[in-house]
Amino acid sequence: MSTQSAAGITVEDVTLSYGSSLVLASVSLALRRGEVITLLGPNGCGKTTLLKIINGLLHPSRGRVCINGKEINQIGQAELARLIGYVPQAQRSSFPFSVLDIVLTGRVPHLSVLSQPGEDDVNRSLRALELVGVSHLASRPYTQISGGERQLVMIARALAQEPRYLLLDEPTSYLDFKNQIHVLKMIRGIARSQEMTVVMTLHDPNHALMFSDEIVLLRKLFGLEGMAERQGLPRNLVAVGDPLEVMTPENIKDAYGVDVEVLEVKGRRILLPA
């Protein structure tokens, strides 16, 4: 079955093994423009791996990824950098660059060879810092801010890149409760206002319920690809689609192996351990 379309990201029959361990098996998705899509599931289910395949950092054993109808392996690095902004979980730097300098590196895909960032690039970077609420850190050394602040700075760097697709691996890592909500609201607002597709991984099912247009619920797999095909072992995808339809007690049990209850509070659904 082909999921390729002219606009958005399509993942078609993607399979990947690490040695003898099957991590992703026959994953097919169609991610529409301007939506917030959350990859959700237990540790080791392939969320980060799938995000890296979408970004071209990993190559699947089988299958393909298309962006705006074009296979990712046919897109040059410069063009890909203008299309996709990526924020991984771990953020490290041993050099005391200023926060603004870090964010300015997000403008590199828009610069010609050997050219330096100009005033417009600086202004766009400052606006990105303001958008995530850390413009007051612009002159601070990146090595002297907290882990949560670094996460916000790297999101600002990706926004300064002005991509059409934003991939975020655990964007709420290292953030306190207030900033978790701030960042998730901000991400949803950016997707709406700029018609930017956001694909992110989260650990908290309730956050996924609150801030996603679509949820991709995954389960963890083990074993060889050939064994999975011969024996009909379950695939990664438990369910894909509207959060209220995906996040049922049955699907959560299938993905995580735990029982939950679904409560409704002021018109919102909340998952609680049973």
mmCIF file of C-alpha atoms in Angstrom:
data_model
loop_
_atom_site.group_PDB
_atom_site.id
_atom_site.type_symbol
_atom_site.label_atom_id
_atom_site.label_comp_id
_atom_site.label_asym_id
_atom_site.label_seq_id
_atom_site.Cartn_x
_atom_site.Cartn_y
_atom_site.Cartn_z
ATOM 1 C CA MET A 1 0.000 0.000 0.000
ATOM 2 C CA SER A 2 1.403 3.388 -0.963
ATOM 3 C CA THR A 3 1.028 6.321 1.432
ATOM 4 C CA GLN A 4 2.965 8.791 -0.690
ATOM 5 C CA SER A 5 1.359 12.231 -1.115
ATOM 6 C CA ALA A 6 2.448 15.550 -2.535
ATOM 7 C CA ALA A 7 2.496 17.453 0.767
ATOM 8 C CA GLY A 8 3.682 16.192 4.130
ATOM 9 C CA ILE A 9 5.827 13.288 5.284
ATOM 10 C CA THR A 10 5.095 9.719 4.318
ATOM 11 C CA VAL A 11 6.713 6.653 5.866
ATOM 12 C CA GLU A 12 6.179 3.549 3.774
ATOM 13 C CA ASP A 13 6.834 -0.004 4.999
ATOM 14 C CA VAL A 14 9.866 1.057 7.075
ATOM 15 C CA THR A 15 11.715 -1.761 8.817
ATOM 16 C CA LEU A 16 14.975 -1.571 10.781
ATOM 17 C CA SER A 17 16.991 -4.113 12.761
ATOM 18 C CA TYR A 18 19.974 -3.590 15.056
ATOM 19 C CA GLY A 19 21.854 -6.863 14.684
ATOM 20 C CA SER A 20 19.335 -9.569 15.558
ATOM 21 C CA SER A 21 16.909 -7.156 17.259
ATOM 22 C CA LEU A 22 13.959 -5.980 15.219
ATOM 23 C CA VAL A 23 13.257 -2.388 16.261
ATOM 24 C CA LEU A 24 10.820 -1.231 13.589
ATOM 25 C CA ALA A 25 8.689 -3.520 11.444
ATOM 26 C CA SER A 26 6.616 -2.466 8.428
ATOM 27 C CA VAL A 27 5.748 1.012 9.716
ATOM 28 C CA SER A 28 3.638 3.097 7.315
ATOM 29 C CA LEU A 29 2.403 6.593 8.142
ATOM 30 C CA ALA A 30 1.059 9.662 6.371
ATOM 31 C CA LEU A 31 1.821 12.822 8.374
ATOM 32 C CA ARG A 32 -0.164 15.830 7.226
ATOM 33 C CA ARG A 33 1.096 19.415 7.017
ATOM 34 C CA GLY A 34 0.406 21.826 9.861
ATOM 35 C CA GLU A 35 -0.318 19.205 12.529
ATOM 36 C CA VAL A 36 1.320 18.078 15.761
ATOM 37 C CA ILE A 37 2.022 14.352 15.619
ATOM 38 C CA THR A 38 3.267 12.554 18.716
ATOM 39 C CA LEU A 39 5.170 9.277 18.682
ATOM 40 C CA LEU A 40 4.260 7.530 21.922
ATOM 41 C CA GLY A 41 5.193 4.218 23.475
ATOM 42 C CA PRO A 42 7.475 2.467 25.966
ATOM 43 C CA ASN A 43 11.260 2.764 26.036
ATOM 44 C CA GLY A 44 12.839 0.771 23.226
ATOM 45 C CA CYS A 45 9.782 0.788 20.956
ATOM 46 C CA GLY A 46 11.626 2.726 18.227
ATOM 47 C CA LYS A 47 10.354 6.299 18.704
ATOM 48 C CA THR A 48 13.776 7.961 18.436
ATOM 49 C CA THR A 49 14.851 5.526 15.719
ATOM 50 C CA LEU A 50 11.796 6.418 13.633
ATOM 51 C CA LEU A 51 12.464 10.130 14.155
ATOM 52 C CA LYS A 52 16.054 9.673 12.918
ATOM 53 C CA ILE A 53 14.882 7.747 9.856
ATOM 54 C CA ILE A 54 12.458 10.552 9.006
ATOM 55 C CA ASN A 55 15.358 12.995 9.333
ATOM 56 C CA GLY A 56 17.673 10.907 7.138
ATOM 57 C CA LEU A 57 20.116 10.213 9.983
ATOM 58 C CA LEU A 58 19.416 6.480 9.813
ATOM 59 C CA HIS A 59 18.623 4.356 6.776
ATOM 60 C CA PRO A 60 15.979 1.647 7.107
ATOM 61 C CA SER A 61 16.647 -1.959 6.194
ATOM 62 C CA ARG A 62 13.521 -1.772 4.056
ATOM 63 C CA GLY A 63 11.008 0.875 3.052
ATOM 64 C CA ARG A 64 11.272 4.578 2.325
ATOM 65 C CA VAL A 65 10.481 8.067 3.591
ATOM 66 C CA CYS A 66 9.143 10.806 1.300
ATOM 67 C CA ILE A 67 8.944 14.521 1.998
ATOM 68 C CA ASN A 68 6.538 16.476 -0.194
ATOM 69 C CA GLY A 69 6.423 13.501 -2.542
ATOM 70 C CA LYS A 70 10.215 13.182 -2.909
ATOM 71 C CA GLU A 71 12.241 10.331 -1.441
ATOM 72 C CA ILE A 72 14.525 11.556 1.301
ATOM 73 C CA ASN A 73 17.609 9.908 -0.210
ATOM 74 C CA GLN A 74 17.096 12.097 -3.279
ATOM 75 C CA ILE A 75 17.140 15.329 -1.267
ATOM 76 C CA GLY A 76 20.489 17.091 -0.822
ATOM 77 C CA GLN A 77 21.755 17.951 2.660
ATOM 78 C CA ALA A 78 21.339 21.704 2.188
ATOM 79 C CA GLU A 79 17.756 21.352 0.965
ATOM 80 C CA LEU A 80 16.963 18.873 3.723
ATOM 81 C CA ALA A 81 18.320 21.299 6.342
ATOM 82 C CA ARG A 82 15.941 23.965 5.043
ATOM 83 C CA LEU A 83 13.031 21.544 5.205
ATOM 84 C CA ILE A 84 13.608 19.842 8.554
ATOM 85 C CA GLY A 85 14.611 21.194 11.943
ATOM 86 C CA TYR A 86 15.712 18.537 14.433
ATOM 87 C CA VAL A 87 16.202 18.751 18.195
ATOM 88 C CA PRO A 88 17.680 15.583 19.750
ATOM 89 C CA GLN A 89 17.451 14.722 23.446
ATOM 90 C CA ALA A 90 21.088 15.244 24.441
ATOM 91 C CA GLN A 91 22.530 18.771 24.206
ATOM 92 C CA ARG A 92 26.264 19.155 24.913
ATOM 93 C CA SER A 93 28.812 21.846 24.256
ATOM 94 C CA SER A 94 32.218 22.257 25.854
ATOM 95 C CA PHE A 95 32.822 25.688 24.311
ATOM 96 C CA PRO A 96 31.397 28.820 25.959
ATOM 97 C CA PHE A 97 29.588 30.150 22.891
ATOM 98 C CA SER A 98 26.846 32.629 23.680
ATOM 99 C CA VAL A 99 23.248 31.483 23.467
ATOM 100 C CA LEU A 100 22.708 33.823 20.507
ATOM 101 C CA ASP A 101 25.689 32.319 18.676
ATOM 102 C CA ILE A 102 24.234 28.835 19.193
ATOM 103 C CA VAL A 103 20.873 29.891 17.783
ATOM 104 C CA LEU A 104 22.569 31.672 14.866
ATOM 105 C CA THR A 105 23.956 28.334 13.692
ATOM 106 C CA GLY A 106 20.376 27.506 12.751
ATOM 107 C CA ARG A 107 20.672 30.092 9.968
ATOM 108 C CA VAL A 108 23.506 28.218 8.219
ATOM 109 C CA PRO A 109 21.221 26.453 5.679
ATOM 110 C CA HIS A 110 20.141 29.899 4.445
ATOM 111 C CA LEU A 111 23.678 31.268 3.985
ATOM 112 C CA SER A 112 25.850 30.973 0.922
ATOM 113 C CA VAL A 113 29.247 29.314 1.157
ATOM 114 C CA LEU A 114 31.753 31.264 3.301
ATOM 115 C CA SER A 115 29.237 34.038 4.071
ATOM 116 C CA GLN A 116 28.614 35.272 7.612
ATOM 117 C CA PRO A 117 25.253 35.793 9.350
ATOM 118 C CA GLY A 118 23.907 39.277 8.753
ATOM 119 C CA GLU A 119 21.586 41.587 10.653
ATOM 120 C CA ASP A 120 18.514 39.803 9.336
ATOM 121 C CA ASP A 121 19.857 36.462 10.586
ATOM 122 C CA VAL A 122 20.527 37.961 14.021
ATOM 123 C CA ASN A 123 17.011 39.403 14.179
ATOM 124 C CA ARG A 124 15.434 36.092 13.172
ATOM 125 C CA SER A 125 17.484 34.309 15.828
ATOM 126 C CA LEU A 126 16.459 36.832 18.493
ATOM 127 C CA ARG A 127 12.804 36.360 17.522
ATOM 128 C CA ALA A 128 13.200 32.598 17.891
ATOM 129 C CA LEU A 129 14.644 33.076 21.382
ATOM 130 C CA GLU A 130 11.756 35.365 22.256
ATOM 131 C CA LEU A 131 9.256 32.838 20.974
ATOM 132 C CA VAL A 132 10.473 30.161 23.389
ATOM 133 C CA GLY A 133 10.763 32.666 26.237
ATOM 134 C CA VAL A 134 14.527 32.821 26.764
ATOM 135 C CA SER A 135 15.538 36.045 24.987
ATOM 136 C CA HIS A 136 17.043 37.238 28.287
ATOM 137 C CA LEU A 137 19.710 34.526 27.902
ATOM 138 C CA ALA A 138 20.997 35.756 24.511
ATOM 139 C CA SER A 139 24.370 36.950 25.803
ATOM 140 C CA ARG A 140 24.868 34.179 28.388
ATOM 141 C CA PRO A 141 27.416 31.407 27.728
ATOM 142 C CA TYR A 142 25.592 28.264 26.655
ATOM 143 C CA THR A 143 27.701 26.229 29.088
ATOM 144 C CA GLN A 144 26.421 28.275 32.048
ATOM 145 C CA ILE A 145 22.687 27.755 31.673
ATOM 146 C CA SER A 146 20.546 24.916 33.017
ATOM 147 C CA GLY A 147 19.622 21.741 31.171
ATOM 148 C CA GLY A 148 16.062 22.964 30.749
ATOM 149 C CA GLU A 149 17.257 26.296 29.379
ATOM 150 C CA ARG A 150 19.535 24.483 26.937
ATOM 151 C CA GLN A 151 16.549 22.513 25.684
ATOM 152 C CA LEU A 152 14.663 25.749 25.008
ATOM 153 C CA VAL A 153 17.696 27.270 23.273
ATOM 154 C CA MET A 154 18.002 24.269 20.949
ATOM 155 C CA ILE A 155 14.316 24.515 20.069
ATOM 156 C CA ALA A 156 14.938 28.202 19.288
ATOM 157 C CA ARG A 157 17.875 27.175 17.101
ATOM 158 C CA ALA A 158 15.623 24.813 15.134
ATOM 159 C CA LEU A 159 12.997 27.552 14.761
ATOM 160 C CA ALA A 160 15.626 30.006 13.497
ATOM 161 C CA GLN A 161 16.250 27.454 10.764
ATOM 162 C CA GLU A 162 12.678 28.223 9.556
ATOM 163 C CA PRO A 163 11.911 24.628 8.563
ATOM 164 C CA ARG A 164 8.617 23.315 7.228
ATOM 165 C CA TYR A 165 8.950 20.238 9.461
ATOM 166 C CA LEU A 166 10.104 20.250 13.072
ATOM 167 C CA LEU A 167 11.262 16.984 14.672
ATOM 168 C CA LEU A 168 11.573 17.027 18.457
ATOM 169 C CA ASP A 169 12.918 14.127 20.514
ATOM 170 C CA GLU A 170 11.508 14.504 24.036
ATOM 171 C CA PRO A 171 11.185 18.321 23.939
ATOM 172 C CA THR A 172 10.057 18.401 27.585
ATOM 173 C CA SER A 173 13.190 16.667 28.893
ATOM 174 C CA TYR A 174 14.854 18.564 31.771
ATOM 175 C CA LEU A 175 11.932 20.999 31.981
ATOM 176 C CA ASP A 176 9.897 21.643 35.109
ATOM 177 C CA PHE A 177 6.125 21.282 35.014
ATOM 178 C CA LYS A 178 5.475 24.938 34.142
ATOM 179 C CA ASN A 179 7.944 24.939 31.244
ATOM 180 C CA GLN A 180 6.700 21.573 29.977
ATOM 181 C CA ILE A 181 3.246 23.071 29.491
ATOM 182 C CA HIS A 182 4.724 26.304 28.083
ATOM 183 C CA VAL A 183 6.786 24.445 25.477
ATOM 184 C CA LEU A 184 3.956 22.129 24.419
ATOM 185 C CA LYS A 185 1.548 25.062 24.035
ATOM 186 C CA MET A 186 4.216 26.928 22.074
ATOM 187 C CA ILE A 187 4.815 23.950 19.787
ATOM 188 C CA ARG A 188 1.108 23.635 19.062
ATOM 189 C CA GLY A 189 0.839 27.382 18.411
ATOM 190 C CA ILE A 190 3.759 27.313 15.962
ATOM 191 C CA ALA A 191 2.233 24.410 14.049
ATOM 192 C CA ARG A 192 -1.019 26.341 13.720
ATOM 193 C CA SER A 193 0.337 29.800 12.900
ATOM 194 C CA GLN A 194 3.080 28.721 10.484
ATOM 195 C CA GLU A 195 1.489 25.567 9.052
ATOM 196 C CA MET A 196 4.529 23.708 10.308
ATOM 197 C CA THR A 197 4.358 19.957 10.766
ATOM 198 C CA VAL A 198 5.693 18.931 14.173
ATOM 199 C CA VAL A 199 6.656 15.325 14.884
ATOM 200 C CA MET A 200 7.720 14.768 18.486
ATOM 201 C CA THR A 201 8.321 11.943 20.906
ATOM 202 C CA LEU A 202 6.839 12.112 24.393
ATOM 203 C CA HIS A 203 6.788 9.862 27.444
ATOM 204 C CA ASP A 204 3.682 11.273 29.136
ATOM 205 C CA PRO A 205 0.456 9.871 27.612
ATOM 206 C CA ASN A 206 -1.587 12.698 29.141
ATOM 207 C CA HIS A 207 0.597 15.330 27.478
ATOM 208 C CA ALA A 208 0.137 13.487 24.203
ATOM 209 C CA LEU A 209 -3.625 13.534 24.710
ATOM 210 C CA MET A 210 -3.661 17.264 25.445
ATOM 211 C CA PHE A 211 -1.351 18.634 22.765
ATOM 212 C CA SER A 212 -1.477 16.297 19.751
ATOM 213 C CA ASP A 213 -3.552 16.376 16.593
ATOM 214 C CA GLU A 214 -2.538 12.791 15.931
ATOM 215 C CA ILE A 215 -0.882 10.083 17.998
ATOM 216 C CA VAL A 216 1.246 7.228 16.702
ATOM 217 C CA LEU A 217 1.148 4.587 19.457
ATOM 218 C CA LEU A 218 3.977 2.042 19.261
ATOM 219 C CA ARG A 219 4.830 -1.171 21.050
ATOM 220 C CA LYS A 220 8.244 -2.733 21.611
ATOM 221 C CA LEU A 221 9.389 -5.618 19.412
ATOM 222 C CA PHE A 222 12.062 -8.257 19.745
ATOM 223 C CA GLY A 223 13.502 -10.792 17.330
ATOM 224 C CA LEU A 224 14.627 -11.195 13.765
ATOM 225 C CA GLU A 225 12.814 -9.611 10.844
ATOM 226 C CA GLY A 226 12.442 -12.960 9.141
ATOM 227 C CA MET A 227 10.928 -14.533 12.259
ATOM 228 C CA ALA A 228 8.403 -11.712 12.491
ATOM 229 C CA GLU A 229 7.327 -12.275 8.909
ATOM 230 C CA ARG A 230 7.117 -16.049 9.192
ATOM 231 C CA GLN A 231 5.369 -16.224 12.557
ATOM 232 C CA GLY A 232 3.148 -13.185 12.186
ATOM 233 C CA LEU A 233 4.468 -11.425 15.282
ATOM 234 C CA PRO A 234 2.779 -8.107 16.104
ATOM 235 C CA ARG A 235 4.012 -4.992 14.340
ATOM 236 C CA ASN A 236 5.090 -1.786 16.046
ATOM 237 C CA LEU A 237 1.959 0.171 15.325
ATOM 238 C CA VAL A 238 -0.761 -0.302 17.903
ATOM 239 C CA ALA A 239 -2.903 2.546 16.619
ATOM 240 C CA VAL A 240 -2.615 5.778 14.647
ATOM 241 C CA GLY A 241 -5.014 8.692 14.479
ATOM 242 C CA ASP A 242 -7.128 11.002 16.602
ATOM 243 C CA PRO A 243 -5.872 11.042 20.226
ATOM 244 C CA LEU A 244 -9.275 10.211 21.716
ATOM 245 C CA GLU A 245 -9.593 7.184 19.450
ATOM 246 C CA VAL A 246 -6.023 5.984 19.914
ATOM 247 C CA MET A 247 -5.677 6.410 23.682
ATOM 248 C CA THR A 248 -8.076 3.720 24.859
ATOM 249 C CA PRO A 249 -7.435 1.393 27.828
ATOM 250 C CA GLU A 250 -7.141 -1.520 25.395
ATOM 251 C CA ASN A 251 -4.505 0.205 23.255
ATOM 252 C CA ILE A 252 -2.536 1.423 26.288
ATOM 253 C CA LYS A 253 -2.509 -2.128 27.636
ATOM 254 C CA ASP A 254 -1.291 -3.391 24.262
ATOM 255 C CA ALA A 255 1.519 -0.802 24.072
ATOM 256 C CA TYR A 256 2.675 -0.546 27.690
ATOM 257 C CA GLY A 257 1.356 -3.690 29.347
ATOM 258 C CA VAL A 258 -0.432 -1.719 32.070
ATOM 259 C CA ASP A 259 -4.090 -1.202 32.901
ATOM 260 C CA VAL A 260 -5.432 2.346 32.940
ATOM 261 C CA GLU A 261 -8.719 4.113 33.537
ATOM 262 C CA VAL A 262 -9.933 7.009 31.424
ATOM 263 C CA LEU A 263 -11.506 9.859 33.392
ATOM 264 C CA GLU A 264 -13.136 12.996 32.056
ATOM 265 C CA VAL A 265 -12.427 16.247 33.917
ATOM 266 C CA LYS A 266 -13.881 19.523 32.646
ATOM 267 C CA GLY A 267 -14.288 18.082 29.180
ATOM 268 C CA ARG A 268 -10.768 16.622 29.045
ATOM 269 C CA ARG A 269 -9.773 12.995 29.233
ATOM 270 C CA ILE A 270 -7.072 11.877 31.665
ATOM 271 C CA LEU A 271 -5.375 8.490 31.916
ATOM 272 C CA LEU A 272 -4.783 7.079 35.390
ATOM 273 C CA PRO A 273 -3.286 3.735 36.451
ATOM 274 C CA ALA A 274 -6.060 1.276 37.232
#
